[in-house]
Short mmCIF file of C-alpha atoms and ligand atoms in Angstrom, two decimals:
data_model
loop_
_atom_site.label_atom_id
_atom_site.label_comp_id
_atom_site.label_asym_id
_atom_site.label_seq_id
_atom_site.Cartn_x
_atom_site.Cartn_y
_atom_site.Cartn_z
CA UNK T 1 -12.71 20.53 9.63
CA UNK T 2 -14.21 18.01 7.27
CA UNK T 3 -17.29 15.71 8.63
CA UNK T 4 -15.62 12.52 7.20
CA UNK T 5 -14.75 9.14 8.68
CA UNK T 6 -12.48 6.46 7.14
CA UNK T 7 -13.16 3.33 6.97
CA UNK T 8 -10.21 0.40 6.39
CA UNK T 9 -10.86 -3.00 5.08
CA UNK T 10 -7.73 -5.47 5.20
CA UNK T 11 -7.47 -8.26 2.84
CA UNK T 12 -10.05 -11.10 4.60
CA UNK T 13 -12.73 -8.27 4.31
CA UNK T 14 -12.30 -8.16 0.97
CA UNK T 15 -11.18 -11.48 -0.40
CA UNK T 16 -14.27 -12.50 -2.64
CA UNK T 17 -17.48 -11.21 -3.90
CA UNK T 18 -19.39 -12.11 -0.96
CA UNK T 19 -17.34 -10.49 1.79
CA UNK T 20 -17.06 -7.74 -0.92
CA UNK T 21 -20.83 -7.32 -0.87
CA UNK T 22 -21.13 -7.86 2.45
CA UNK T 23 -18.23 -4.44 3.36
CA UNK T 24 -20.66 -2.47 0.64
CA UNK T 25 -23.72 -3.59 3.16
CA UNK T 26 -21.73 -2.07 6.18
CA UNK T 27 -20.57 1.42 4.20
CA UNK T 28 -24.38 2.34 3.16
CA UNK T 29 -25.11 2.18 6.83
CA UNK T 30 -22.76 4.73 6.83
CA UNK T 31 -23.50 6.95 4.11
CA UNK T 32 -24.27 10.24 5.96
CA UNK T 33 -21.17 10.31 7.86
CA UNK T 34 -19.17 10.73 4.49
CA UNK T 35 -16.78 7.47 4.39
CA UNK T 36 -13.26 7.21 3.11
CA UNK T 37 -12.50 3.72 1.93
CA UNK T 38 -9.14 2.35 2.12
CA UNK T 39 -8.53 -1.12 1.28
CA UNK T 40 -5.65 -4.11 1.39
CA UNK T 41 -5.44 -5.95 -1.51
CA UNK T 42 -8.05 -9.24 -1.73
CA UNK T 43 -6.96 -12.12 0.53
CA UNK T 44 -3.53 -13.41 0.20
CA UNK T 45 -2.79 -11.67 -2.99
CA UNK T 46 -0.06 -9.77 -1.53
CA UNK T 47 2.00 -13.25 -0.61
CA UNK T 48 0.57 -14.51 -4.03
CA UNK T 49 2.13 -11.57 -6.40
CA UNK T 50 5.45 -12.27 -4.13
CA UNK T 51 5.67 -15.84 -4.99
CA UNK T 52 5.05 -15.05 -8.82
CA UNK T 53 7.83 -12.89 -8.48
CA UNK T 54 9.99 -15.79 -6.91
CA UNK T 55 8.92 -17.88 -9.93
CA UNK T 56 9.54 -15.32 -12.60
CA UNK T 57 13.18 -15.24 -11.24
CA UNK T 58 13.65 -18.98 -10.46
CA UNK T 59 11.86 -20.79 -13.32
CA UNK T 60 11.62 -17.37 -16.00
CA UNK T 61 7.45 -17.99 -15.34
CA UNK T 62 5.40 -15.33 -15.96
CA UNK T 63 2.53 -17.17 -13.54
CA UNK T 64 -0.29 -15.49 -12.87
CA UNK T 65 -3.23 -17.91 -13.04
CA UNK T 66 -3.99 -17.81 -9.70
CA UNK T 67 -4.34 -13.58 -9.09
CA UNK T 68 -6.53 -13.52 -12.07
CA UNK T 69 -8.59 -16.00 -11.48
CA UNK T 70 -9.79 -14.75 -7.97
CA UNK T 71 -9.86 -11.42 -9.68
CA UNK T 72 -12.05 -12.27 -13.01
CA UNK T 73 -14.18 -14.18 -10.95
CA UNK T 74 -15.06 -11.44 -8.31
CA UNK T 75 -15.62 -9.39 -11.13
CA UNK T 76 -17.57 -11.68 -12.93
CA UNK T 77 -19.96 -12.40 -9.59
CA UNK T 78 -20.03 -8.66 -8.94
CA UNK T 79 -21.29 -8.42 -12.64
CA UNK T 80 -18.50 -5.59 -13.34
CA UNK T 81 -17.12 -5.63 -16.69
CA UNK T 82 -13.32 -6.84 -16.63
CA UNK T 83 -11.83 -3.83 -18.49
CA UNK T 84 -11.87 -2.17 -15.49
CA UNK T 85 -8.59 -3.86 -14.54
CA UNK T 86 -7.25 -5.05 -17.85
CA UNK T 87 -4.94 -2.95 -18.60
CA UNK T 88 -3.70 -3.60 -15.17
CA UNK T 89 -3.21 -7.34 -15.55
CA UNK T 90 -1.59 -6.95 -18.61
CA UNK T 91 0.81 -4.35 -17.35
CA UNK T 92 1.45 -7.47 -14.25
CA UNK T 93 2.83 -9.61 -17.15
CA UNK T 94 4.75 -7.01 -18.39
CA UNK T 95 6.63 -6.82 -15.45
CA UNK T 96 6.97 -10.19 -14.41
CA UNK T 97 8.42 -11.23 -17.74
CA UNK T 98 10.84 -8.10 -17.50
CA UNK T 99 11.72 -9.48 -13.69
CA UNK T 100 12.08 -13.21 -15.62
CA UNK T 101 14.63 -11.31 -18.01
CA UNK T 102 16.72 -9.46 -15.85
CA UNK T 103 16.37 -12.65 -12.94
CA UNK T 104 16.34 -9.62 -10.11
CA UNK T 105 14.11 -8.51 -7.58
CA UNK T 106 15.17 -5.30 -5.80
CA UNK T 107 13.20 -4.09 -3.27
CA UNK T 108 12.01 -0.84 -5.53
CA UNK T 109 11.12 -3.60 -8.10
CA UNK T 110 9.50 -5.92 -5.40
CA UNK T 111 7.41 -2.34 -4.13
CA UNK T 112 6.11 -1.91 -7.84
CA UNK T 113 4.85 -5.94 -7.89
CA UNK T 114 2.99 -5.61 -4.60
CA UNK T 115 1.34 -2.51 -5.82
CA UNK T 116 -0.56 -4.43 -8.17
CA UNK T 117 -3.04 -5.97 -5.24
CA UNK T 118 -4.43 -2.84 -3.62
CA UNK T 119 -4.86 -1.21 -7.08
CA UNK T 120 -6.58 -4.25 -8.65
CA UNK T 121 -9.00 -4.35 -4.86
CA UNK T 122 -9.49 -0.32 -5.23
CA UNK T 123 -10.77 -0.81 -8.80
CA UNK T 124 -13.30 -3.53 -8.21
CA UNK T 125 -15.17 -2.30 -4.99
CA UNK T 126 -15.36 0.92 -6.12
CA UNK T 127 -16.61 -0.51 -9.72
CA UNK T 128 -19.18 -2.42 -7.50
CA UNK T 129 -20.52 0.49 -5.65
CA UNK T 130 -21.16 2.43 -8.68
CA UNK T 131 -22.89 -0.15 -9.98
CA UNK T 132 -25.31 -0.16 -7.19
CA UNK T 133 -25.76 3.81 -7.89
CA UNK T 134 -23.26 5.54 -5.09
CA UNK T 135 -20.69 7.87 -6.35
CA UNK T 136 -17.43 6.06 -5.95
CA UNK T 137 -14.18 6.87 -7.60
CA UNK T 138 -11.12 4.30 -7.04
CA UNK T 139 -7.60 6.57 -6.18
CA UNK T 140 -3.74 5.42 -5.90
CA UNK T 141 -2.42 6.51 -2.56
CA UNK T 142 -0.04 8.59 -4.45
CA UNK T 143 -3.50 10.49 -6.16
CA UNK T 144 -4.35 11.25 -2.87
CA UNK T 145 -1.38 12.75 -1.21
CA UNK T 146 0.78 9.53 0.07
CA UNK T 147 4.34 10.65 -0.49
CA UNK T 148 7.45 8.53 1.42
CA UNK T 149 10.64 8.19 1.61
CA UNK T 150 12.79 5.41 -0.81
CA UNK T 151 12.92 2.99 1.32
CA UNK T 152 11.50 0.43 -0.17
CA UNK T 153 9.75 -2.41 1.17
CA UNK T 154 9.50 -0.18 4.32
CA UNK T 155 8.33 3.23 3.28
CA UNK T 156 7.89 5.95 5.61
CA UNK T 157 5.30 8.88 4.68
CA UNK T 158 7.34 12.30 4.60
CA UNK T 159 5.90 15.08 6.49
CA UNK T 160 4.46 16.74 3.75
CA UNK T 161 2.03 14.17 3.34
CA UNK T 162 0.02 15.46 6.42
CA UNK T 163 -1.13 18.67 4.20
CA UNK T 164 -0.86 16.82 0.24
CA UNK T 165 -3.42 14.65 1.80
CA UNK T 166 -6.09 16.54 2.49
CA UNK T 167 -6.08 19.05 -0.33
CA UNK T 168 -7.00 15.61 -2.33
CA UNK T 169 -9.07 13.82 -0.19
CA UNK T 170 -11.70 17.14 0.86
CA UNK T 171 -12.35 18.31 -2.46
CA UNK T 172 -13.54 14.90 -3.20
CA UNK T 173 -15.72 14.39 0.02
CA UNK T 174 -17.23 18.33 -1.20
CA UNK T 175 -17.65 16.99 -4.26
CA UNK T 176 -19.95 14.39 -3.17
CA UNK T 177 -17.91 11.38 -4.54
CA UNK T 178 -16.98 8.49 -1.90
CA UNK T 179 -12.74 8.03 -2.27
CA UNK T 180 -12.02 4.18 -2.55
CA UNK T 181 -8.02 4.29 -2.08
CA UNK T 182 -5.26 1.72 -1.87
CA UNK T 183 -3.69 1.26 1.75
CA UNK T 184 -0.21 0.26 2.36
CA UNK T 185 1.01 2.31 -0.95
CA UNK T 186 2.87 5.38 -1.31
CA UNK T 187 5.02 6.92 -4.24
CA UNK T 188 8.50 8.38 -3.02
CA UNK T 189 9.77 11.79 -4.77
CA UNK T 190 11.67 10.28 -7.78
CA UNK T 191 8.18 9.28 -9.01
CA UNK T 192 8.29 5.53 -7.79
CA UNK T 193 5.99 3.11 -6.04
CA UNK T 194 6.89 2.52 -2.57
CA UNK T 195 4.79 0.23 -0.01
CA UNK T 196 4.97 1.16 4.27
CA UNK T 197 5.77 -2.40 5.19
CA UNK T 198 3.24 -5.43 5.41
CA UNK T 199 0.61 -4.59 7.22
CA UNK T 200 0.77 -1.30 6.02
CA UNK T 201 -3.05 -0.40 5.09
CA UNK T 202 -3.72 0.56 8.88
CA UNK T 203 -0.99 3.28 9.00
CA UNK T 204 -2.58 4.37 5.45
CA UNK T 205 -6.44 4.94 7.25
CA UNK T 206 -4.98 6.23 10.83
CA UNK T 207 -2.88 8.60 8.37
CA UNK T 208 -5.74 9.90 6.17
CA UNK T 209 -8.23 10.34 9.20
CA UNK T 210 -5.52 12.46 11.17
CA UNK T 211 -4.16 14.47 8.32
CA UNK T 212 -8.06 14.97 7.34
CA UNK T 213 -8.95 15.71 11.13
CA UNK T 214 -11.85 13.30 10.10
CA UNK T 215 -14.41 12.18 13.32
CA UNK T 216 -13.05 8.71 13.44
CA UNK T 217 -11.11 5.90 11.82
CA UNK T 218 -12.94 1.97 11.85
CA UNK T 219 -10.31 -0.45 11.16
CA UNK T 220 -12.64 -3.57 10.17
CA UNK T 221 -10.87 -6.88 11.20
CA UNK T 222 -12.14 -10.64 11.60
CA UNK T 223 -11.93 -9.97 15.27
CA UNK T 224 -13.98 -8.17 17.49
CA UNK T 225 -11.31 -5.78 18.61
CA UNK T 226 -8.78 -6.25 21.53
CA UNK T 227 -9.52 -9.21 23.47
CA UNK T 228 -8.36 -9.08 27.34
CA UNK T 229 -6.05 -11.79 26.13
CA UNK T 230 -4.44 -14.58 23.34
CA UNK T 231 -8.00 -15.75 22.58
CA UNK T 232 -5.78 -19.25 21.60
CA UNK T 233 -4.81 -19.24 25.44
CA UNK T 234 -7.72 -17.97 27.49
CA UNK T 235 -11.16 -19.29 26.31
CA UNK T 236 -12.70 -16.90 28.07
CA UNK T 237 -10.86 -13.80 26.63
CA UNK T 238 -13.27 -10.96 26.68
CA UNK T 239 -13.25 -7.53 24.20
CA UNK T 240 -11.99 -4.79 25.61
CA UNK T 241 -14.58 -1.57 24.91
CA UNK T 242 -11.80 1.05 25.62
CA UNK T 243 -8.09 1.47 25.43
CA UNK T 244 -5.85 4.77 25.36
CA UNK T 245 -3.35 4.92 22.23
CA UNK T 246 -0.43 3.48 25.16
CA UNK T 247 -1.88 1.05 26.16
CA UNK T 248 -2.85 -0.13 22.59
CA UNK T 249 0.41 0.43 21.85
CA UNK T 250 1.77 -1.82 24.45
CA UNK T 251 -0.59 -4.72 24.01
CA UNK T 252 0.87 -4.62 19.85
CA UNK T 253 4.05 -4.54 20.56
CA UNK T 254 3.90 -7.65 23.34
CA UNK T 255 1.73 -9.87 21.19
CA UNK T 256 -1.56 -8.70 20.81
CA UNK T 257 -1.86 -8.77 16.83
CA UNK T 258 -4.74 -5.57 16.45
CA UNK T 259 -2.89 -3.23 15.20
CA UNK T 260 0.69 -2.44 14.68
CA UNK T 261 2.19 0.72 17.39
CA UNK T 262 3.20 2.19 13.93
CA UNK T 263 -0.42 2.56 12.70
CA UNK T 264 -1.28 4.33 15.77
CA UNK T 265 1.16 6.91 15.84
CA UNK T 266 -0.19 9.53 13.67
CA UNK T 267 -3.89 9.32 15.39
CA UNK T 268 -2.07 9.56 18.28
CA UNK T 269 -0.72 13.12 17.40
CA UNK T 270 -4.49 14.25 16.49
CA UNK T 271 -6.71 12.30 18.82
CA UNK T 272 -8.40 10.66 16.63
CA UNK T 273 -10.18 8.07 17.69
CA UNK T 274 -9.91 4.71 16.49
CA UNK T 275 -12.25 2.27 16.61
CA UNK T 276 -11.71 -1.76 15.89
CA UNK T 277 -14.53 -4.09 14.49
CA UNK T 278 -15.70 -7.21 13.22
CA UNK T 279 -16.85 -7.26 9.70
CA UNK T 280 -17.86 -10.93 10.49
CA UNK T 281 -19.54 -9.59 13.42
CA UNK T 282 -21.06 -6.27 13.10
CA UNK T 283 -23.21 -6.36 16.03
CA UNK T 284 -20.03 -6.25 18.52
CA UNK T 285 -18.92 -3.26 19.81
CA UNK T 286 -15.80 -2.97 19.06
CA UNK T 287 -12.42 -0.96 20.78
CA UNK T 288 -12.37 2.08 20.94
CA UNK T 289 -9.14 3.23 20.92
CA UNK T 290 -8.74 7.29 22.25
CA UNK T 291 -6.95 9.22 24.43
CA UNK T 292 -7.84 9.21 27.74
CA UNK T 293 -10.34 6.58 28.87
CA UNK T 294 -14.14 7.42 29.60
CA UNK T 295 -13.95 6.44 32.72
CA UNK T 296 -18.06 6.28 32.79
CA UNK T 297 -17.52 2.39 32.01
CA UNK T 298 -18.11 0.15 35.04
CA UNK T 299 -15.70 -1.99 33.18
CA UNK T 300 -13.38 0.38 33.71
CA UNK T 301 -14.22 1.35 37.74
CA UNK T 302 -13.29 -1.97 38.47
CA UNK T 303 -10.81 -4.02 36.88
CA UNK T 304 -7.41 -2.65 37.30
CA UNK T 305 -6.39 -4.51 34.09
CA UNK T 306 -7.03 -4.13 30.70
CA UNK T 307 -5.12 -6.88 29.24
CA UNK T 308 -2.61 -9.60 29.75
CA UNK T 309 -0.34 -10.91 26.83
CA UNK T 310 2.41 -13.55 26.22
CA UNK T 311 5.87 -12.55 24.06
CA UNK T 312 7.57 -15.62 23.21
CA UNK T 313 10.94 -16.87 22.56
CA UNK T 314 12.60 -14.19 24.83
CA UNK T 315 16.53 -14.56 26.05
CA UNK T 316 17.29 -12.60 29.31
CA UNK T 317 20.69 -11.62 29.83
CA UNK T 318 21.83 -11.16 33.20
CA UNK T 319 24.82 -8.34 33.00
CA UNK T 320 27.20 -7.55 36.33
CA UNK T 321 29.88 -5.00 36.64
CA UNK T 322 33.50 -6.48 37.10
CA UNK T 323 34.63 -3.40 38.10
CA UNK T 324 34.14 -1.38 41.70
CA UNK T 325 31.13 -0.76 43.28
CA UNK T 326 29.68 2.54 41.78
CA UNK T 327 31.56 2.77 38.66
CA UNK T 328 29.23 5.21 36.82
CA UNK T 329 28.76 5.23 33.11
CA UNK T 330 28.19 1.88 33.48
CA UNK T 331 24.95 1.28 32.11
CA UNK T 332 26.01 3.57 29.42
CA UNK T 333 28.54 1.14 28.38
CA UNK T 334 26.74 -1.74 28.47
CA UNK T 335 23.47 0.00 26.66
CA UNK T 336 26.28 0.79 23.61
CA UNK T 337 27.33 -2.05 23.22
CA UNK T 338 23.62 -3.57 21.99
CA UNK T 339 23.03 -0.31 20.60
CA UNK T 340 26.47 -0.48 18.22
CA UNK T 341 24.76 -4.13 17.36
CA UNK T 342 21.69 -3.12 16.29
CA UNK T 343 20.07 -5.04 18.98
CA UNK T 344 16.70 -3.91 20.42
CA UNK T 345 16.04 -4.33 24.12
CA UNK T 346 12.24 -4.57 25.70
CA UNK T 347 12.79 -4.71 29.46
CA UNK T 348 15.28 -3.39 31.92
CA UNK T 349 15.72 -4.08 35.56
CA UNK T 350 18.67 -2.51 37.00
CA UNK T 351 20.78 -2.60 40.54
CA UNK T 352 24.15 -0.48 41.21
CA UNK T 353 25.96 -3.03 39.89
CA UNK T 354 24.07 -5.81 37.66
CA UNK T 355 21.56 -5.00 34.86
CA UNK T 356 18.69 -7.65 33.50
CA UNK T 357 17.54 -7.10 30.33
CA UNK T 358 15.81 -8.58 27.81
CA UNK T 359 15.92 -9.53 24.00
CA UNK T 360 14.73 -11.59 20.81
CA UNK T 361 15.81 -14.82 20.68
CA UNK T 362 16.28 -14.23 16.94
CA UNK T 363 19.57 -11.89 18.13
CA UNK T 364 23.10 -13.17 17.60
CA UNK T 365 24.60 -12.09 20.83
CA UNK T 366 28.41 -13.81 19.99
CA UNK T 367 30.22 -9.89 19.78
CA UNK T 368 27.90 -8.57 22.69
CA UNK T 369 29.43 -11.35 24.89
CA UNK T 370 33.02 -10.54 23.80
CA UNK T 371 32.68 -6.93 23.95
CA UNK T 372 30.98 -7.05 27.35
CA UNK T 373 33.18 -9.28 28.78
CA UNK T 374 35.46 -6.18 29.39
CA UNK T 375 33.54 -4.67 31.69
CA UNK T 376 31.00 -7.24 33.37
CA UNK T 377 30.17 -10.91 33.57
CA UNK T 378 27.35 -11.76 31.36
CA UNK T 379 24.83 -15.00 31.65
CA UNK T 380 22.70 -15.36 28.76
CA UNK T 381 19.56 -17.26 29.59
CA UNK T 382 17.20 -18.48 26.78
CA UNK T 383 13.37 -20.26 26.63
CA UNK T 384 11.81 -17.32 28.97
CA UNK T 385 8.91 -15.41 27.59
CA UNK T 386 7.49 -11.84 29.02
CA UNK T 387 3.81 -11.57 30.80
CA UNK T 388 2.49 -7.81 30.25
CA UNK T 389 -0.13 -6.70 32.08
CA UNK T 390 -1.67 -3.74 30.74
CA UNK T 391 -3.93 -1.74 32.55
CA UNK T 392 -3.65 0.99 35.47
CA UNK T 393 -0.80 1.79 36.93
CA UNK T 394 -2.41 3.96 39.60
CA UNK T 395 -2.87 0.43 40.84
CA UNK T 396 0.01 -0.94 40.41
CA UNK T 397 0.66 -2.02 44.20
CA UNK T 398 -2.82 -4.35 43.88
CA UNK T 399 -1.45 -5.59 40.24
CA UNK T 400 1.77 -6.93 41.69
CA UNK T 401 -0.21 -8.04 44.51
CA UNK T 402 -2.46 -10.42 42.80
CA UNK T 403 0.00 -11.27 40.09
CA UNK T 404 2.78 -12.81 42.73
CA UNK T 405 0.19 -14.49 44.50
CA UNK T 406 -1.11 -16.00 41.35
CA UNK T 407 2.22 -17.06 40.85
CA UNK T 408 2.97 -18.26 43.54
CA UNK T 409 0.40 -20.64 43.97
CA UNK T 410 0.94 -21.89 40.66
CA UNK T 411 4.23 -22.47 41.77
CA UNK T 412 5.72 -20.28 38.79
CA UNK T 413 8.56 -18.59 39.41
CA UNK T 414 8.46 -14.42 38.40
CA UNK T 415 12.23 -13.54 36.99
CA UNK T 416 12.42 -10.60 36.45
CA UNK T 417 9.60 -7.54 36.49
CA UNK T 418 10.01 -4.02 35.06
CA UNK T 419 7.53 -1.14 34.50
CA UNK T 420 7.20 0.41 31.70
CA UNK T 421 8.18 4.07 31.13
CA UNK T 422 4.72 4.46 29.70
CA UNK T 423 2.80 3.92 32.87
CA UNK T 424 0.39 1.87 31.63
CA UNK T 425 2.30 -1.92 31.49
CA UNK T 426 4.00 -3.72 34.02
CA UNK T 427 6.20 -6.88 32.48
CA UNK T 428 7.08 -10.32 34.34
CA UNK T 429 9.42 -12.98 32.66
CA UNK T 430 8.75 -16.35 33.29
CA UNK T 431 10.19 -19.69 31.50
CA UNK T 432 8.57 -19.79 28.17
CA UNK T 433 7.19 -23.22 29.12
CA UNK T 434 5.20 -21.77 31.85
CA UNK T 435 3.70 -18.60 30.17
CA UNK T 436 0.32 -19.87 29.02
CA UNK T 437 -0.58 -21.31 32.53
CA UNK T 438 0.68 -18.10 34.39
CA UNK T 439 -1.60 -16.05 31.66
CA UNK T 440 -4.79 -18.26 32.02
CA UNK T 441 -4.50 -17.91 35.99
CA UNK T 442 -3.83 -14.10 35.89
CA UNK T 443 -6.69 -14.21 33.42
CA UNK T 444 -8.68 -15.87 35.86
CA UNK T 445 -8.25 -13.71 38.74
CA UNK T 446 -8.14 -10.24 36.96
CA UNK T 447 -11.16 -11.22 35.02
CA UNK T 448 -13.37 -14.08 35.42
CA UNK T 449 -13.84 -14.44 39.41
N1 LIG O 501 -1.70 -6.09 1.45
C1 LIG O 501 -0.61 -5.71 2.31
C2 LIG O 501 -0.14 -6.89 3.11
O1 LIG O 501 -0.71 -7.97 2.99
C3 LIG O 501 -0.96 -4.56 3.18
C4 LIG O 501 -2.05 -4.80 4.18
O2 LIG O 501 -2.79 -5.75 4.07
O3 LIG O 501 -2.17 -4.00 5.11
O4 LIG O 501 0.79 -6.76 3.85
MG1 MG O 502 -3.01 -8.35 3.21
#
């Protein structure tokens, strides 16, 4: 349908007038491909309208110097007049002083303070734009079709949001007007203001693009996209041009910080494409994220990797049967018992007998132990961390190949390795202290020589 794109601007992109101007620059290049513009709120303001709410309970403060400030003086620089948002300032005080009355912060409560930094960022850039003549309009996610569940703090958009959305957001692209709408809010179906979790504004613009079937999404970061790894561990990480959703989805989860799995998922339905930049850097490339590669790339034709990344602060927990050889519904047991805990497991290696797996360090594992003691002996080992190699598993035999002898003539010991179900990410555990050489010298062989 619709000839649209979105375009997504988190919080560094937008945290003053300059970078302000400077996103306005990168949208008229864009003009003709009718944007969507969905924005975080400016800088840290989200943290910022969190701690006033910490203060309002604590000390009965109604503390807002700070938010305003950076506010009224964007404004001011912009040359916008400040009644644009003055209403919503004062209805900020409001609130906080009825938070330092009542000294409580539920999490509906908390979702309605947040809300006040995307709606306040919404309002000023699209202010800005009309001032420079184009035909913005600012819009609450819930004006455009964001509907969730109640649960607060951690929203999740119902289904119906997938056809509310665009019967808002295409009349206003027909009607010529460029939609400047909050990310990472939502209102559930009592009427309230929910948010989809921090972090939330990507899931917003992968959501509006794929229930708009628009020709892209550009998720503008202060990165250059996904780097080949932890550019903080490998000087010489490299962008990657190309990823599929899975493998973008794998290299979140285990470390990469682009963009959450979460955000992907409903581009992922679709096929939208995705596509990462640098609004410090507009001349890079980019990721493209998509679903299947185009395997044109040379890049592509010869590195059988994509990506290596570090997870830290991993326990592995080393589970054998004390019963007879064979026992079935073994792993079921043992797999209910984490599950009746609420604990979340990343790898698995399994034998007849003995199951590896991994976990969080942050996990209490005290009534595990106890109930697993039952049926198995369990050693807990802590201070590992998991290596993921992301790229093609066609090649797997040449991955493990080269990884082991990496290893091994690092004289780092591999633990444990699993592949993952998605095909696309093979996992190593190491000890934690040894995962940033092991990843510079995997680097180094998958990618530099
Ligand atoms: N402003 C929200 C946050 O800081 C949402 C976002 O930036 O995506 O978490
Ligand atoms: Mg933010």
């Amino acid at each position: 349908m619709g000839y649209m794109i979105v375009m997504k601007f988190g919080g560094s992109s937008v945290a003053d007038a300059s970078r302000i101007r400077h996103v306005t620059d990168i949208v008229q290049t864009q003009l003709d491909r009718k944007p969507v513009l969905l924005l975080s709120a400016m800088g840290d303001t989200t943290d910022h309208l969190l701690e006033a709410g910490s203060l309002a309970i604590k000390d009965g403060k109604t503390e807002i110097t700070h938010i305003e400030k950076l506010h009224l003086a964007t404004m001011k620089n912009l040359n916008i007049p400040k009644e644009e948002i003055k209403s919503l300032l004062d209805e900020l005080i409001r609130l906080l002083s009825g938070i330092s009355l009542i000294k409580e912060l539920s999490p509906m409560t908390k979702d309605y303070l947040v809300s006040f930094g995307e709606r306040l960022s919404v309002r000023i850039v699209a202010a800005y734009l009309k001032s420079i003549g184009i035909n913005a309009k600012a819009f609450d996610a819930w004006e455009m079709g964001f509907l969730s569940n109640s649960n607060y703090t951690q929203g999740e958009l119902l289904k119906e949001s997938w056809d509310l959305i665009p019967a808002k957001v295409l009349p206003q692209i027909k009607g010529n007007v460029l939609p400047v709408i909050t990310g990472f809010l939502a209102k559930d179906d009592k009427g309230n203001i929910t948010t989809l979790g921090r972090g939330g504004s990507d899931l917003s613009a992968t959501m509006i693009a794929a229930a708009c079937k628009a020709e892209e999404v550009q998720i503008w970061k202060d990165v250059d996209g996904i780097l080949s790894a932890d550019p903080r561990i490998v000087k010489n990480a490299k962008p990657v041009q190309n990823v599929t959703y899975d493998e973008a989805a794998e290299l979140a989860y285990f470390g990469a910080q682009v963009l959450h799995p979460r955000a992907m998922r409903p581009c992922m339905k679709t096929g939208t494409p995705v596509l990462i930049k640098n609004s410090y850097n507009i001349e890079a490339p980019g990721t493209i994220i998509k679903q299947t590669l185009t395997t044109k790339t040379s890049e592509l034709k010869d590195l059988p990797v994509r990506a290596i990344t570090s997870k830290h602060n991993v326990i592995l927990v080393d589970i054998v049967s004390t019963r007879m050889l064979g026992q079935y519904g073994f792993l079921e047991e043992v797999f209910s018992v984490f599950a009746k805990h609420h604990i979340s497991i990343d790898m698995v290696a399994t034998s007849e007998v003995s199951v590896s797996l991994t976990l969080d360090e942050t996990y209490d594992l005290g009534e595990v132990r106890n109930n697993l003691k039952k049926i198995a002996s369990v050693e807990v080992k802590t201070g590992k961390a998991i290596i993921s190699i992301i790229g093609d598993v066609k090649r797997s035999s040449e991955i493990l190949a080269r990884t082991f002898k990496v290893c091994q003539q690092i004289g780092i010991n591999v633990q444990m390795v699993s592949q993952g179900a998605s095909k696309v990410n093979i996992g190593f555990i190491v000890n934690d202290d040894e995962a940033a050489e092991a990843v510079k010298a995997l680097h180094l062989d998958f990618f530099e020589e």
